[in-house]
């Protein structure tokens, strides 16, 4: 099948979180299984610069015309072919993507964020028509208007919409719709975009895509409940027959302690000495004692990630003799709070506020445990990466964390979102680390299969259902 994979970020061009990993790993696995896959994303200024700096040539692929208020816009699609894997295509258009911060509006123009991704979505439809895609695979709110523009402009392709995080919905004042050429009749509550008076771009995907996927079976159930549905549980319950839960994989070549060049000494489940060196280097670099368990955190600093639970637990964790090494960036109030705690416990807590790939590798390799006390977690990649490095995850039992961690076997789970529940789980984990079973626990984690092949096979089935559904509609 010809699969157009439309997304707002993808490795190696730009990454803020797990979506960028998925947008490389899944298309590559689908291509290996025989599909003709192309990744399509906006050519932001920062992406253009990165391609230039890396010497990645961008070749002309197509010229398409995108219907737009005030007259059609000419758009160039340019292409980069990585050494291995699916090609990436970029939408090059004046006035929409000229930004270093793609998820923020232009200063003093709050609707520009909505316009940016509305225009991207309409370009997706134009290119899908041009190429003759069979399936257009959409990802998160930035691509939510694609099925709406499909209804307006027509493209002969089935649509599959993956929810990577329901917490980000792309809600804008309804006047955005006139600016982006969406007729007011789409502003319905049922089967439309209306969401508490706002125009919700994610709702375009949730109501109109042929099939819906989210990134773990547990999250697929959770988002149909008021607690996790972020106001959209009714709609998702209504569409439950079209909603699938497919666990993400990870890039098992990039994340492999046996070949990882970003860590000081390589190791494998059969020869673990290197992990001790990584631990020493991590503790030295972070300036923490490492006398007791070393807990690593690599995370966006956002409410979702349970950072407040960690903040509440730190005094007790330090009392238990743990060291914490935190790498993260995000909400300024959470950064501020973490910086404050670090000053209190300089020998046990080290924090780095940055996005730092090499340091992330060192933490995954050098820590004993990896903390993910997420309030909700659609899938989560960190816990799978940690398992691969023999670093047992300690996580809340929610979403993909519940689906990838067997409590006491491949990590430690707790349920209540509280510091006390987290510190109890850490105490259990620390006891396991002192037990004779510890090497076996690490080995079991490291041997888990996290490769993308399984997910690609499941997406293949969903594509077939979506194409079949499209045919039924046509009849
Ligand atoms: P989310 O997509 O919600 O941020 P995931 O666990 O799905 O969470 O994916 C996060 C990815 O981003 C992982 O690959 C993790 O290693 C990486 N990551 C997160 N924060 C940082 C950081 N500050 N520096 C380097 N990598 C990070």
GROMACS .gro file of C-alpha atoms and ligand atoms in nm:
model
  502
    1UNK     CA    1   0.000   0.000   0.000
    2UNK     CA    2   0.103   0.361  -0.051
    3UNK     CA    3   0.107   0.509   0.299
    4UNK     CA    4   0.150   0.881   0.362
    5UNK     CA    5   0.254   0.932   0.725
    6UNK     CA    6   0.174   1.293   0.822
    7UNK     CA    7   0.315   1.433   1.145
    8UNK     CA    8   0.446   1.751   1.308
    9UNK     CA    9   0.785   1.610   1.416
   10UNK     CA   10   1.008   1.319   1.316
   11UNK     CA   11   1.360   1.200   1.376
   12UNK     CA   12   1.621   1.298   1.276
   13UNK     CA   13   1.482   1.639   1.177
   14UNK     CA   14   1.311   1.767   1.491
   15UNK     CA   15   1.206   1.608   1.819
   16UNK     CA   16   1.030   1.729   2.130
   17UNK     CA   17   0.902   1.391   2.251
   18UNK     CA   18   0.805   1.037   2.170
   19UNK     CA   19   0.608   1.130   1.854
   20UNK     CA   20   0.935   1.202   1.672
   21UNK     CA   21   1.067   0.854   1.759
   22UNK     CA   22   0.743   0.690   1.644
   23UNK     CA   23   0.741   0.894   1.322
   24UNK     CA   24   1.075   0.738   1.228
   25UNK     CA   25   1.048   0.387   1.375
   26UNK     CA   26   0.700   0.297   1.253
   27UNK     CA   27   0.733   0.419   0.890
   28UNK     CA   28   1.068   0.240   0.861
   29UNK     CA   29   0.918  -0.086   0.992
   30UNK     CA   30   0.619  -0.051   0.758
   31UNK     CA   31   0.859   0.006   0.467
   32UNK     CA   32   1.056  -0.307   0.566
   33UNK     CA   33   0.733  -0.505   0.561
   34UNK     CA   34   0.673  -0.403   0.199
   35UNK     CA   35   0.465  -0.084   0.212
   36UNK     CA   36   0.558   0.221   0.009
   37UNK     CA   37   0.578   0.477   0.292
   38UNK     CA   38   0.653   0.848   0.285
   39UNK     CA   39   0.674   1.070   0.591
   40UNK     CA   40   0.535   1.422   0.540
   41UNK     CA   41   0.603   1.716   0.772
   42UNK     CA   42   0.628   2.095   0.754
   43UNK     CA   43   0.958   2.247   0.651
   44UNK     CA   44   1.005   2.466   0.959
   45UNK     CA   45   1.293   2.713   0.956
   46UNK     CA   46   1.476   2.500   1.213
   47UNK     CA   47   1.436   2.187   1.000
   48UNK     CA   48   1.566   2.367   0.690
   49UNK     CA   49   1.868   2.483   0.891
   50UNK     CA   50   1.935   2.138   1.033
   51UNK     CA   51   1.924   1.977   0.689
   52UNK     CA   52   2.164   2.244   0.565
   53UNK     CA   53   2.405   2.198   0.859
   54UNK     CA   54   2.402   1.820   0.823
   55UNK     CA   55   2.453   1.836   0.448
   56UNK     CA   56   2.128   1.649   0.384
   57UNK     CA   57   2.019   1.742   0.032
   58UNK     CA   58   1.654   1.836  -0.026
   59UNK     CA   59   1.531   1.752  -0.376
   60UNK     CA   60   1.224   1.877  -0.554
   61UNK     CA   61   0.949   1.613  -0.534
   62UNK     CA   62   0.630   1.783  -0.647
   63UNK     CA   63   0.447   2.111  -0.685
   64UNK     CA   64   0.089   2.115  -0.559
   65UNK     CA   65  -0.179   2.379  -0.532
   66UNK     CA   66  -0.349   2.413  -0.194
   67UNK     CA   67  -0.697   2.574  -0.184
   68UNK     CA   68  -0.693   2.862   0.066
   69UNK     CA   69  -0.902   3.169   0.149
   70UNK     CA   70  -0.786   3.450  -0.082
   71UNK     CA   71  -0.683   3.210  -0.354
   72UNK     CA   72  -0.490   2.885  -0.396
   73UNK     CA   73  -0.132   2.872  -0.264
   74UNK     CA   74   0.153   2.717  -0.458
   75UNK     CA   75   0.342   2.468  -0.245
   76UNK     CA   76   0.662   2.283  -0.314
   77UNK     CA   77   0.716   1.938  -0.169
   78UNK     CA   78   1.084   1.862  -0.116
   79UNK     CA   79   1.234   1.528  -0.031
   80UNK     CA   80   1.517   1.393   0.180
   81UNK     CA   81   1.619   1.030   0.143
   82UNK     CA   82   1.803   0.908   0.456
   83UNK     CA   83   2.071   0.641   0.414
   84UNK     CA   84   1.824   0.381   0.535
   85UNK     CA   85   1.451   0.391   0.586
   86UNK     CA   86   1.147   0.576   0.460
   87UNK     CA   87   1.197   0.906   0.272
   88UNK     CA   88   1.087   1.228   0.438
   89UNK     CA   89   0.895   1.492   0.245
   90UNK     CA   90   0.860   1.851   0.360
   91UNK     CA   91   0.592   2.105   0.284
   92UNK     CA   92   0.769   2.425   0.178
   93UNK     CA   93   0.533   2.722   0.189
   94UNK     CA   94   0.575   3.093   0.250
   95UNK     CA   95   0.444   3.246   0.570
   96UNK     CA   96   0.339   2.944   0.779
   97UNK     CA   97   0.644   2.750   0.891
   98UNK     CA   98   0.909   3.016   0.922
   99UNK     CA   99   0.969   2.953   1.291
  100UNK     CA  100   1.219   2.817   1.541
  101UNK     CA  101   0.933   2.718   1.774
  102UNK     CA  102   0.684   2.518   1.571
  103UNK     CA  103   0.443   2.456   1.860
  104UNK     CA  104   0.412   2.824   1.948
  105UNK     CA  105   0.225   3.094   1.756
  106UNK     CA  106   0.411   3.382   1.596
  107UNK     CA  107   0.441   3.668   1.852
  108UNK     CA  108   0.123   3.879   1.872
  109UNK     CA  109  -0.066   3.645   1.637
  110UNK     CA  110  -0.230   3.379   1.856
  111UNK     CA  111  -0.425   3.216   1.573
  112UNK     CA  112  -0.108   3.160   1.369
  113UNK     CA  113  -0.049   2.825   1.539
  114UNK     CA  114  -0.388   2.699   1.422
  115UNK     CA  115  -0.333   2.846   1.073
  116UNK     CA  116   0.010   2.676   1.055
  117UNK     CA  117  -0.124   2.327   1.108
  118UNK     CA  118  -0.449   2.387   0.919
  119UNK     CA  119  -0.239   2.480   0.617
  120UNK     CA  120  -0.016   2.178   0.673
  121UNK     CA  121  -0.328   1.956   0.688
  122UNK     CA  122  -0.467   2.093   0.364
  123UNK     CA  123  -0.126   2.040   0.202
  124UNK     CA  124  -0.137   1.676   0.319
  125UNK     CA  125  -0.464   1.631   0.129
  126UNK     CA  126  -0.322   1.800  -0.182
  127UNK     CA  127  -0.011   1.582  -0.182
  128UNK     CA  128  -0.205   1.262  -0.105
  129UNK     CA  129  -0.415   1.330  -0.416
  130UNK     CA  130  -0.107   1.404  -0.622
  131UNK     CA  131   0.071   1.086  -0.512
  132UNK     CA  132  -0.236   0.860  -0.509
  133UNK     CA  133  -0.195   0.747  -0.146
  134UNK     CA  134  -0.403   0.449  -0.032
  135UNK     CA  135  -0.380   0.538   0.336
  136UNK     CA  136  -0.308   0.871   0.500
  137UNK     CA  137  -0.184   0.806   0.852
  138UNK     CA  138  -0.249   1.107   1.077
  139UNK     CA  139  -0.090   1.185   1.412
  140UNK     CA  140  -0.226   1.411   1.685
  141UNK     CA  141  -0.412   1.742   1.663
  142UNK     CA  142  -0.172   1.903   1.416
  143UNK     CA  143  -0.317   1.673   1.148
  144UNK     CA  144  -0.676   1.671   1.280
  145UNK     CA  145  -0.818   1.882   0.998
  146UNK     CA  146  -0.705   1.639   0.726
  147UNK     CA  147  -1.037   1.446   0.724
  148UNK     CA  148  -1.221   1.782   0.715
  149UNK     CA  149  -1.024   1.901   0.410
  150UNK     CA  150  -1.070   1.553   0.263
  151UNK     CA  151  -1.446   1.614   0.284
  152UNK     CA  152  -1.397   1.952   0.111
  153UNK     CA  153  -1.126   1.880  -0.146
  154UNK     CA  154  -1.154   1.502  -0.186
  155UNK     CA  155  -0.865   1.254  -0.175
  156UNK     CA  156  -0.909   0.892  -0.264
  157UNK     CA  157  -0.742   0.755   0.050
  158UNK     CA  158  -0.850   0.600   0.377
  159UNK     CA  159  -0.755   0.785   0.695
  160UNK     CA  160  -0.612   0.639   1.016
  161UNK     CA  161  -0.567   0.877   1.309
  162UNK     CA  162  -0.326   0.791   1.591
  163UNK     CA  163  -0.375   0.960   1.929
  164UNK     CA  164  -0.032   0.998   2.087
  165UNK     CA  165  -0.157   1.220   2.366
  166UNK     CA  166  -0.518   1.324   2.423
  167UNK     CA  167  -0.403   1.605   2.651
  168UNK     CA  168  -0.302   1.816   2.350
  169UNK     CA  169  -0.613   1.898   2.149
  170UNK     CA  170  -0.544   2.204   1.936
  171UNK     CA  171  -0.836   2.410   2.069
  172UNK     CA  172  -0.874   2.756   1.912
  173UNK     CA  173  -1.133   3.035   1.905
  174UNK     CA  174  -1.393   2.942   1.641
  175UNK     CA  175  -1.300   3.241   1.420
  176UNK     CA  176  -0.996   3.037   1.316
  177UNK     CA  177  -1.219   2.826   1.092
  178UNK     CA  178  -1.312   3.112   0.856
  179UNK     CA  179  -0.942   3.201   0.829
  180UNK     CA  180  -0.851   2.849   0.721
  181UNK     CA  181  -1.140   2.788   0.484
  182UNK     CA  182  -1.346   2.549   0.698
  183UNK     CA  183  -1.720   2.619   0.659
  184UNK     CA  184  -1.917   2.703   0.973
  185UNK     CA  185  -2.126   2.386   0.942
  186UNK     CA  186  -1.823   2.187   1.067
  187UNK     CA  187  -1.863   2.367   1.400
  188UNK     CA  188  -2.116   2.108   1.519
  189UNK     CA  189  -2.080   1.938   1.856
  190UNK     CA  190  -2.185   1.594   1.734
  191UNK     CA  191  -1.961   1.478   1.450
  192UNK     CA  192  -1.799   1.820   1.425
  193UNK     CA  193  -1.525   2.035   1.576
  194UNK     CA  194  -1.711   2.220   1.852
  195UNK     CA  195  -1.566   2.162   2.200
  196UNK     CA  196  -1.692   2.386   2.481
  197UNK     CA  197  -1.723   2.682   2.247
  198UNK     CA  198  -1.382   2.627   2.088
  199UNK     CA  199  -1.287   2.472   1.756
  200UNK     CA  200  -1.096   2.156   1.848
  201UNK     CA  201  -0.870   2.039   1.569
  202UNK     CA  202  -0.817   1.695   1.723
  203UNK     CA  203  -1.193   1.639   1.696
  204UNK     CA  204  -1.164   1.646   1.317
  205UNK     CA  205  -0.954   1.331   1.338
  206UNK     CA  206  -1.156   1.170   1.617
  207UNK     CA  207  -1.492   1.216   1.447
  208UNK     CA  208  -1.407   1.175   1.079
  209UNK     CA  209  -1.104   0.944   1.037
  210UNK     CA  210  -1.192   0.595   0.916
  211UNK     CA  211  -1.001   0.427   1.199
  212UNK     CA  212  -0.856   0.547   1.529
  213UNK     CA  213  -0.552   0.408   1.702
  214UNK     CA  214  -0.391   0.493   2.030
  215UNK     CA  215  -0.054   0.383   2.148
  216UNK     CA  216  -0.137   0.116   2.406
  217UNK     CA  217  -0.433  -0.113   2.482
  218UNK     CA  218  -0.473   0.023   2.836
  219UNK     CA  219  -0.480   0.388   2.718
  220UNK     CA  220  -0.737   0.284   2.455
  221UNK     CA  221  -0.963   0.176   2.743
  222UNK     CA  222  -0.873   0.464   2.974
  223UNK     CA  223  -0.957   0.743   2.727
  224UNK     CA  224  -1.317   0.621   2.716
  225UNK     CA  225  -1.355   0.719   3.085
  226UNK     CA  226  -1.409   1.066   3.234
  227UNK     CA  227  -1.085   1.040   3.436
  228UNK     CA  228  -0.861   1.006   3.131
  229UNK     CA  229  -1.081   1.119   2.841
  230UNK     CA  230  -0.994   1.492   2.869
  231UNK     CA  231  -1.356   1.575   2.787
  232UNK     CA  232  -1.360   1.354   2.476
  233UNK     CA  233  -1.451   1.023   2.643
  234UNK     CA  234  -1.810   1.031   2.515
  235UNK     CA  235  -1.697   1.062   2.155
  236UNK     CA  236  -1.432   0.792   2.200
  237UNK     CA  237  -1.682   0.558   2.364
  238UNK     CA  238  -1.910   0.619   2.068
  239UNK     CA  239  -1.627   0.521   1.831
  240UNK     CA  240  -1.497   0.231   2.039
  241UNK     CA  241  -1.562  -0.015   1.756
  242UNK     CA  242  -1.314   0.178   1.538
  243UNK     CA  243  -1.056   0.240   1.814
  244UNK     CA  244  -0.749   0.017   1.841
  245UNK     CA  245  -0.468   0.009   2.099
  246UNK     CA  246  -0.127  -0.068   1.946
  247UNK     CA  247   0.185  -0.045   2.163
  248UNK     CA  248   0.474   0.154   2.023
  249UNK     CA  249   0.813  -0.004   1.973
  250UNK     CA  250   1.154   0.158   2.017
  251UNK     CA  251   1.452   0.188   1.786
  252UNK     CA  252   1.641  -0.118   1.908
  253UNK     CA  253   1.953  -0.023   1.710
  254UNK     CA  254   1.984   0.329   1.848
  255UNK     CA  255   1.902   0.205   2.199
  256UNK     CA  256   2.137  -0.089   2.240
  257UNK     CA  257   2.390  -0.092   2.526
  258UNK     CA  258   2.604  -0.341   2.331
  259UNK     CA  259   2.674  -0.092   2.050
  260UNK     CA  260   2.585   0.248   2.201
  261UNK     CA  261   2.875   0.488   2.127
  262UNK     CA  262   2.726   0.757   2.353
  263UNK     CA  263   2.795   0.561   2.673
  264UNK     CA  264   3.142   0.522   2.829
  265UNK     CA  265   3.148   0.141   2.816
  266UNK     CA  266   2.926  -0.097   2.622
  267UNK     CA  267   2.762  -0.398   2.786
  268UNK     CA  268   2.507  -0.671   2.723
  269UNK     CA  269   2.287  -0.905   2.925
  270UNK     CA  270   2.570  -1.161   2.913
  271UNK     CA  271   2.850  -0.920   3.012
  272UNK     CA  272   2.726  -0.656   3.253
  273UNK     CA  273   3.057  -0.509   3.383
  274UNK     CA  274   3.022  -0.207   3.151
  275UNK     CA  275   2.706  -0.101   3.332
  276UNK     CA  276   2.911  -0.047   3.651
  277UNK     CA  277   3.145   0.187   3.463
  278UNK     CA  278   2.847   0.378   3.325
  279UNK     CA  279   2.712   0.408   3.678
  280UNK     CA  280   3.044   0.547   3.807
  281UNK     CA  281   3.073   0.798   3.524
  282UNK     CA  282   2.712   0.909   3.574
  283UNK     CA  283   2.757   0.961   3.950
  284UNK     CA  284   3.086   1.149   3.899
  285UNK     CA  285   2.943   1.370   3.630
  286UNK     CA  286   2.624   1.442   3.827
  287UNK     CA  287   2.817   1.485   4.153
  288UNK     CA  288   2.590   1.248   4.348
  289UNK     CA  289   2.711   0.990   4.599
  290UNK     CA  290   2.574   0.670   4.442
  291UNK     CA  291   2.618   0.486   4.774
  292UNK     CA  292   2.255   0.368   4.754
  293UNK     CA  293   2.025   0.314   4.454
  294UNK     CA  294   2.065   0.562   4.167
  295UNK     CA  295   1.731   0.675   4.025
  296UNK     CA  296   1.728   0.827   3.675
  297UNK     CA  297   1.466   1.052   3.516
  298UNK     CA  298   1.460   1.166   3.151
  299UNK     CA  299   1.140   1.351   3.085
  300UNK     CA  300   0.950   1.648   2.960
  301UNK     CA  301   0.881   1.851   3.273
  302UNK     CA  302   0.503   1.862   3.256
  303UNK     CA  303   0.217   1.793   3.497
  304UNK     CA  304   0.140   1.473   3.302
  305UNK     CA  305   0.476   1.322   3.399
  306UNK     CA  306   0.406   1.327   3.773
  307UNK     CA  307   0.697   1.560   3.850
  308UNK     CA  308   0.505   1.690   4.153
  309UNK     CA  309   0.495   1.336   4.293
  310UNK     CA  310   0.873   1.318   4.258
  311UNK     CA  311   0.913   1.657   4.425
  312UNK     CA  312   0.704   1.537   4.720
  313UNK     CA  313   0.898   1.210   4.745
  314UNK     CA  314   1.254   1.346   4.727
  315UNK     CA  315   1.310   1.403   5.103
  316UNK     CA  316   1.205   1.045   5.183
  317UNK     CA  317   1.401   0.900   4.889
  318UNK     CA  318   1.713   1.081   5.009
  319UNK     CA  319   1.646   0.951   5.361
  320UNK     CA  320   1.636   0.598   5.213
  321UNK     CA  321   1.984   0.665   5.069
  322UNK     CA  322   1.884   0.711   4.704
  323UNK     CA  323   2.050   0.947   4.455
  324UNK     CA  324   1.846   1.112   4.178
  325UNK     CA  325   1.976   1.226   3.842
  326UNK     CA  326   1.717   1.426   3.650
  327UNK     CA  327   1.732   1.540   3.286
  328UNK     CA  328   1.436   1.739   3.166
  329UNK     CA  329   1.300   2.058   3.024
  330UNK     CA  330   0.957   2.212   3.016
  331UNK     CA  331   0.728   2.403   3.249
  332UNK     CA  332   0.919   2.687   3.421
  333UNK     CA  333   0.740   2.642   3.760
  334UNK     CA  334   0.843   2.274   3.770
  335UNK     CA  335   1.201   2.364   3.673
  336UNK     CA  336   1.203   2.622   3.950
  337UNK     CA  337   1.073   2.374   4.208
  338UNK     CA  338   1.327   2.110   4.105
  339UNK     CA  339   1.610   2.361   4.121
  340UNK     CA  340   1.502   2.448   4.478
  341UNK     CA  341   1.507   2.084   4.592
  342UNK     CA  342   1.849   2.029   4.437
  343UNK     CA  343   1.991   2.310   4.650
  344UNK     CA  344   1.861   2.130   4.962
  345UNK     CA  345   2.016   1.793   4.874
  346UNK     CA  346   2.331   1.871   4.675
  347UNK     CA  347   2.492   1.531   4.742
  348UNK     CA  348   2.191   1.329   4.635
  349UNK     CA  349   2.002   1.520   4.368
  350UNK     CA  350   2.137   1.653   4.038
  351UNK     CA  351   1.923   1.822   3.775
  352UNK     CA  352   2.005   1.926   3.421
  353UNK     CA  353   1.752   2.147   3.242
  354UNK     CA  354   1.819   2.076   2.878
  355UNK     CA  355   1.741   1.845   2.591
  356UNK     CA  356   2.055   1.638   2.584
  357UNK     CA  357   2.067   1.312   2.386
  358UNK     CA  358   2.412   1.195   2.510
  359UNK     CA  359   2.323   1.262   2.875
  360UNK     CA  360   1.994   1.075   2.824
  361UNK     CA  361   2.191   0.771   2.707
  362UNK     CA  362   2.425   0.795   3.007
  363UNK     CA  363   2.129   0.808   3.248
  364UNK     CA  364   1.953   0.510   3.087
  365UNK     CA  365   2.278   0.313   3.111
  366UNK     CA  366   2.416   0.431   3.445
  367UNK     CA  367   2.107   0.441   3.669
  368UNK     CA  368   1.983   0.141   3.867
  369UNK     CA  369   1.617   0.242   3.829
  370UNK     CA  370   1.421   0.474   3.601
  371UNK     CA  371   1.129   0.672   3.747
  372UNK     CA  372   0.807   0.740   3.554
  373UNK     CA  373   0.531   0.827   3.802
  374UNK     CA  374   0.311   0.964   3.520
  375UNK     CA  375  -0.041   1.082   3.600
  376UNK     CA  376  -0.131   0.944   3.258
  377UNK     CA  377   0.095   0.788   2.996
  378UNK     CA  378  -0.039   0.697   2.650
  379UNK     CA  379   0.254   0.460   2.586
  380UNK     CA  380   0.583   0.595   2.715
  381UNK     CA  381   0.916   0.515   2.557
  382UNK     CA  382   1.144   0.584   2.853
  383UNK     CA  383   1.046   0.269   3.042
  384UNK     CA  384   1.113   0.048   2.739
  385UNK     CA  385   1.449   0.212   2.672
  386UNK     CA  386   1.539   0.172   3.041
  387UNK     CA  387   1.448  -0.200   3.033
  388UNK     CA  388   1.679  -0.245   2.735
  389UNK     CA  389   1.965  -0.101   2.941
  390UNK     CA  390   1.893  -0.327   3.240
  391UNK     CA  391   1.762  -0.026   3.435
  392UNK     CA  392   1.440  -0.132   3.598
  393UNK     CA  393   1.151   0.114   3.558
  394UNK     CA  394   0.949   0.221   3.862
  395UNK     CA  395   0.624   0.357   3.726
  396UNK     CA  396   0.258   0.429   3.787
  397UNK     CA  397   0.021   0.158   3.670
  398UNK     CA  398  -0.142   0.351   3.387
  399UNK     CA  399  -0.157   0.345   3.005
  400UNK     CA  400   0.140   0.194   2.829
  401UNK     CA  401   0.334   0.168   3.154
  402UNK     CA  402   0.082  -0.094   3.272
  403UNK     CA  403   0.116  -0.278   2.938
  404UNK     CA  404   0.497  -0.290   2.925
  405UNK     CA  405   0.594  -0.355   3.288
  406UNK     CA  406   0.522  -0.675   3.479
  407UNK     CA  407   0.532  -0.573   3.843
  408UNK     CA  408   0.824  -0.739   4.019
  409UNK     CA  409   0.947  -0.903   3.699
  410UNK     CA  410   1.039  -0.629   3.450
  411UNK     CA  411   1.001  -0.326   3.676
  412UNK     CA  412   0.790  -0.202   3.966
  413UNK     CA  413   0.441  -0.055   3.951
  414UNK     CA  414   0.237   0.147   4.196
  415UNK     CA  415  -0.112   0.284   4.156
  416UNK     CA  416  -0.194   0.578   4.380
  417UNK     CA  417  -0.054   0.906   4.244
  418UNK     CA  418   0.118   1.000   4.569
  419UNK     CA  419   0.474   1.043   4.700
  420UNK     CA  420   0.409   0.768   4.958
  421UNK     CA  421   0.312   0.514   4.691
  422UNK     CA  422   0.622   0.604   4.490
  423UNK     CA  423   0.859   0.573   4.786
  424UNK     CA  424   0.703   0.234   4.877
  425UNK     CA  425   0.769   0.111   4.523
  426UNK     CA  426   1.128   0.241   4.540
  427UNK     CA  427   1.177   0.056   4.870
  428UNK     CA  428   1.053  -0.268   4.707
  429UNK     CA  429   1.284  -0.209   4.413
  430UNK     CA  430   1.581  -0.140   4.640
  431UNK     CA  431   1.514  -0.466   4.826
  432UNK     CA  432   1.510  -0.654   4.494
  433UNK     CA  433   1.844  -0.494   4.401
  434UNK     CA  434   1.998  -0.646   4.715
  435UNK     CA  435   1.852  -0.991   4.650
  436UNK     CA  436   2.024  -1.278   4.468
  437UNK     CA  437   1.757  -1.255   4.194
  438UNK     CA  438   1.877  -0.913   4.080
  439UNK     CA  439   2.091  -1.025   3.781
  440UNK     CA  440   1.802  -1.239   3.656
  441UNK     CA  441   1.564  -0.942   3.681
  442UNK     CA  442   1.800  -0.725   3.479
  443UNK     CA  443   1.849  -0.994   3.217
  444UNK     CA  444   1.476  -1.051   3.180
  445UNK     CA  445   1.427  -0.679   3.114
  446UNK     CA  446   1.708  -0.660   2.862
  447UNK     CA  447   1.576  -0.951   2.659
  448UNK     CA  448   1.227  -0.815   2.608
  449UNK     CA  449   1.136  -0.761   2.243
  450UNK     CA  450   1.060  -0.392   2.186
  451UNK     CA  451   1.119  -0.386   1.810
  452UNK     CA  452   0.876  -0.214   1.574
  453UNK     CA  453   0.794  -0.527   1.370
  454UNK     CA  454   0.500  -0.631   1.588
  455UNK     CA  455   0.344  -0.283   1.584
  456UNK     CA  456   0.390  -0.256   1.207
  457UNK     CA  457   0.200  -0.584   1.158
  458UNK     CA  458  -0.085  -0.456   1.375
  459UNK     CA  459  -0.100  -0.124   1.187
  460UNK     CA  460  -0.108  -0.320   0.862
  461UNK     CA  461  -0.430  -0.489   0.981
  462UNK     CA  462  -0.580  -0.152   1.074
  463UNK     CA  463  -0.490  -0.008   0.732
  464UNK     CA  464  -0.671  -0.300   0.567
  465UNK     CA  465  -0.980  -0.235   0.779
  466UNK     CA  466  -0.964   0.137   0.696
  467UNK     CA  467  -0.932   0.078   0.323
  468UNK     CA  468  -1.219  -0.172   0.343
  469UNK     CA  469  -1.430   0.083   0.529
  470UNK     CA  470  -1.353   0.340   0.261
  471UNK     CA  471  -1.473   0.101  -0.009
  472UNK     CA  472  -1.795   0.038   0.179
  473UNK     CA  473  -1.857   0.414   0.203
  474UNK     CA  474  -1.795   0.448  -0.171
  475UNK     CA  475  -2.046   0.174  -0.254
  476LIG     P1  476   0.657   1.204   2.568
  476LIG     O1  477   0.643   1.178   2.421
  476LIG     O2  478   0.527   1.221   2.640
  476LIG     O3  479   0.751   1.317   2.599
  476LIG     P2  480   0.782   0.940   2.581
  476LIG     O4  481   0.829   0.859   2.698
  476LIG     O5  482   0.686   0.875   2.487
  476LIG     O6  483   0.723   1.076   2.639
  476LIG     O7  484   0.907   0.985   2.494
  476LIG     C1  485   1.004   1.070   2.543
  476LIG     C2  486   1.127   1.059   2.457
  476LIG     O8  487   1.199   1.182   2.462
  476LIG     C3  488   1.222   0.951   2.503
  476LIG     O9  489   1.296   0.904   2.390
  476LIG     C4  490   1.314   1.027   2.599
  476LIG    O10  491   1.439   0.964   2.613
  476LIG     C5  492   1.326   1.161   2.527
  476LIG     N1  493   1.349   1.278   2.614
  476LIG     C6  494   1.260   1.340   2.695
  476LIG     N2  495   1.315   1.446   2.756
  476LIG     C7  496   1.445   1.451   2.714
  476LIG     C8  497   1.557   1.538   2.743
  476LIG     N3  498   1.544   1.643   2.827
  476LIG     N4  499   1.673   1.513   2.680
  476LIG     C9  500   1.687   1.408   2.595
  476LIG     N5  501   1.586   1.324   2.565
  476LIG    C10  502   1.467   1.343   2.623
   0.00000   0.00000   0.00000
